[in-house]
Amino acid sequence: IPTRATLVLVPPNLFEQWARECAKFLGSGLNIVKIPIFNSKFKNMCVKDIADADIVFVPYRFFLSEAYRKYCDELVGVQVPVEMQIITADMQWNAEVCRWHRGLHAARDRGGYDAAEEYRRTHPMPRR
C-alpha cells in the first residue's frame, strides 16, 4: 500500500506531548493521525486513513497489547507462538513492578519510611 506517512513509535507517557510538538513545529498543514490505544476507534479506521496521513503517532506498547495480538491472530488465522506470549507477559509484569516501585518511592518521598511501609501493606507487589 503506497503511503508517504511516517510512523512514529512514541513512549506512552510522551504520546500527547510529541503529537502537540509535531503540530507546533511542523505546522497545521500536515495530516496527523494519532492512534493512542487499540480500541474500537482503531478498528473503525480505514487503510486510507493511515495511507493518506503525513505522520502516524502510535505508542510502542500498542503493538504489545493483548488486544492487538488477538486481533492479528484472528486476522491471519494463526496464533502467536507460546514463546512470544511469555515474553509479552514478562514485559507486562515488569511494567507492573516498575509502577509499584514508583508508587513505593512516591509514598516514601511524601511521608517517609512509615508511609512506605503503609504502601507495602496496602499495595502488594505484583506476582508472576
CSV table of C-alpha atoms in Angstrom, one decimal:
chain,number,residue,atom,x,y,z
A,1,ILE,CA,0.0,0.0,0.0
A,2,PRO,CA,1.7,3.2,-1.1
A,3,THR,CA,1.9,5.9,1.5
A,4,ARG,CA,4.1,8.8,2.4
A,5,ALA,CA,3.2,8.5,6.1
A,6,THR,CA,5.9,8.5,8.7
A,7,LEU,CA,5.2,6.1,11.6
A,8,VAL,CA,6.4,7.5,14.9
A,9,LEU,CA,6.6,5.0,17.8
A,10,VAL,CA,6.3,7.0,20.9
A,11,PRO,CA,6.8,6.3,24.6
A,12,PRO,CA,3.3,6.1,26.1
A,13,ASN,CA,3.9,8.8,28.6
A,14,LEU,CA,5.0,11.3,25.9
A,15,PHE,CA,2.3,10.4,23.3
A,16,GLU,CA,0.3,13.6,23.5
A,17,GLN,CA,3.3,15.8,24.0
A,18,TRP,CA,5.0,14.6,20.9
A,19,ALA,CA,1.9,15.0,18.8
A,20,ARG,CA,1.5,18.6,20.1
A,21,GLU,CA,5.2,19.4,19.4
A,22,CYS,CA,4.9,18.0,15.9
A,23,ALA,CA,1.9,20.2,15.1
A,24,LYS,CA,3.6,23.2,16.8
A,25,PHE,CA,6.8,23.0,14.9
A,26,LEU,CA,5.7,21.5,11.6
A,27,GLY,CA,2.5,23.5,11.2
A,28,SER,CA,-1.1,22.7,10.8
A,29,GLY,CA,-0.9,21.7,7.2
A,30,LEU,CA,0.0,18.1,8.0
A,31,ASN,CA,-2.4,15.3,8.3
A,32,ILE,CA,-1.5,13.8,11.7
A,33,VAL,CA,-3.2,10.6,12.8
A,34,LYS,CA,-3.0,9.6,16.4
A,35,ILE,CA,-3.7,6.0,17.5
A,36,PRO,CA,-3.4,6.1,21.3
A,37,ILE,CA,-4.6,2.6,22.1
A,38,PHE,CA,-6.0,-0.5,20.4
A,39,ASN,CA,-9.8,0.2,20.6
A,40,SER,CA,-12.9,0.5,18.5
A,41,LYS,CA,-11.7,3.8,17.0
A,42,PHE,CA,-8.7,2.0,15.6
A,43,LYS,CA,-10.8,-1.0,14.4
A,44,ASN,CA,-13.1,1.5,12.6
A,45,MET,CA,-10.2,3.2,10.8
A,46,CYS,CA,-9.7,2.5,7.1
A,47,VAL,CA,-6.4,1.8,5.4
A,48,LYS,CA,-6.9,5.0,3.6
A,49,ASP,CA,-6.9,7.0,6.9
A,50,ILE,CA,-3.4,5.8,7.5
A,51,ALA,CA,-2.2,5.8,3.9
A,52,ASP,CA,-3.3,9.5,3.5
A,53,ALA,CA,-1.6,10.6,6.7
A,54,ASP,CA,1.6,12.5,6.8
A,55,ILE,CA,2.5,11.3,10.3
A,56,VAL,CA,1.1,8.5,12.3
A,57,PHE,CA,1.7,8.5,16.1
A,58,VAL,CA,1.4,5.2,17.9
A,59,PRO,CA,2.7,4.4,21.5
A,60,TYR,CA,5.1,1.4,21.2
A,61,ARG,CA,3.0,-0.5,23.7
A,62,PHE,CA,0.2,-0.6,21.2
A,63,PHE,CA,2.0,-3.5,19.4
A,64,LEU,CA,2.5,-5.4,22.7
A,65,SER,CA,-1.1,-5.3,23.8
A,66,GLU,CA,-3.1,-8.5,24.2
A,67,ALA,CA,-6.0,-7.0,22.2
A,68,TYR,CA,-3.7,-6.2,19.2
A,69,ARG,CA,-2.2,-9.6,19.3
A,70,LYS,CA,-5.6,-11.3,19.4
A,71,TYR,CA,-6.8,-9.1,16.5
A,72,CYS,CA,-3.8,-10.1,14.4
A,73,ASP,CA,-4.3,-13.7,15.2
A,74,GLU,CA,-7.9,-13.5,14.1
A,75,LEU,CA,-7.0,-11.5,11.0
A,76,VAL,CA,-4.5,-14.0,9.7
A,77,GLY,CA,-5.9,-17.1,11.3
A,78,VAL,CA,-2.7,-18.0,13.2
A,79,GLN,CA,-1.8,-18.0,16.8
A,80,VAL,CA,1.3,-16.3,18.2
A,81,PRO,CA,3.9,-18.8,19.4
A,82,VAL,CA,3.9,-19.5,23.1
A,83,GLU,CA,7.4,-18.1,23.4
A,84,MET,CA,6.1,-14.6,22.3
A,85,GLN,CA,3.2,-14.8,24.7
A,86,ILE,CA,5.6,-15.5,27.5
A,87,ILE,CA,7.8,-12.5,26.5
A,88,THR,CA,4.7,-10.3,26.4
A,89,ALA,CA,3.6,-11.5,29.8
A,90,ASP,CA,7.1,-10.8,31.2
A,91,MET,CA,7.1,-7.3,29.8
A,92,GLN,CA,3.7,-6.6,31.3
A,93,TRP,CA,4.8,-7.9,34.7
A,94,ASN,CA,8.0,-5.8,34.5
A,95,ALA,CA,5.8,-2.7,33.8
A,96,GLU,CA,3.6,-3.5,36.8
A,97,VAL,CA,6.6,-3.9,39.1
A,98,CYS,CA,8.0,-0.6,37.9
A,99,ARG,CA,4.7,1.1,38.6
A,100,TRP,CA,4.7,-0.5,42.1
A,101,HIS,CA,8.2,0.7,42.8
A,102,ARG,CA,7.4,4.3,41.6
A,103,GLY,CA,4.4,4.3,44.0
A,104,LEU,CA,6.5,3.0,46.8
A,105,HIS,CA,9.2,5.7,46.3
A,106,ALA,CA,6.5,8.4,45.9
A,107,ALA,CA,4.9,7.3,49.3
A,108,ARG,CA,8.4,7.4,51.0
A,109,ASP,CA,9.1,10.8,49.5
A,110,ARG,CA,5.8,12.2,50.7
A,111,GLY,CA,5.7,10.6,54.2
A,112,GLY,CA,8.9,8.9,55.0
A,113,TYR,CA,9.5,5.3,55.8
A,114,ASP,CA,6.3,4.8,57.7
A,115,ALA,CA,4.4,5.9,54.6
A,116,ALA,CA,6.4,3.4,52.5
A,117,GLU,CA,5.6,0.6,54.9
A,118,GLU,CA,1.9,1.5,54.7
A,119,TYR,CA,2.1,1.4,50.9
A,120,ARG,CA,3.7,-2.0,51.1
A,121,ARG,CA,0.9,-3.3,53.3
A,122,THR,CA,-1.9,-1.8,51.2
A,123,HIS,CA,-0.4,-2.4,47.8
A,124,PRO,CA,1.1,-5.9,47.5
A,125,MET,CA,4.0,-6.2,45.0
A,126,PRO,CA,2.8,-7.8,41.7
A,127,ARG,CA,3.4,-11.5,41.4
A,128,ARG,CA,4.1,-13.5,38.3
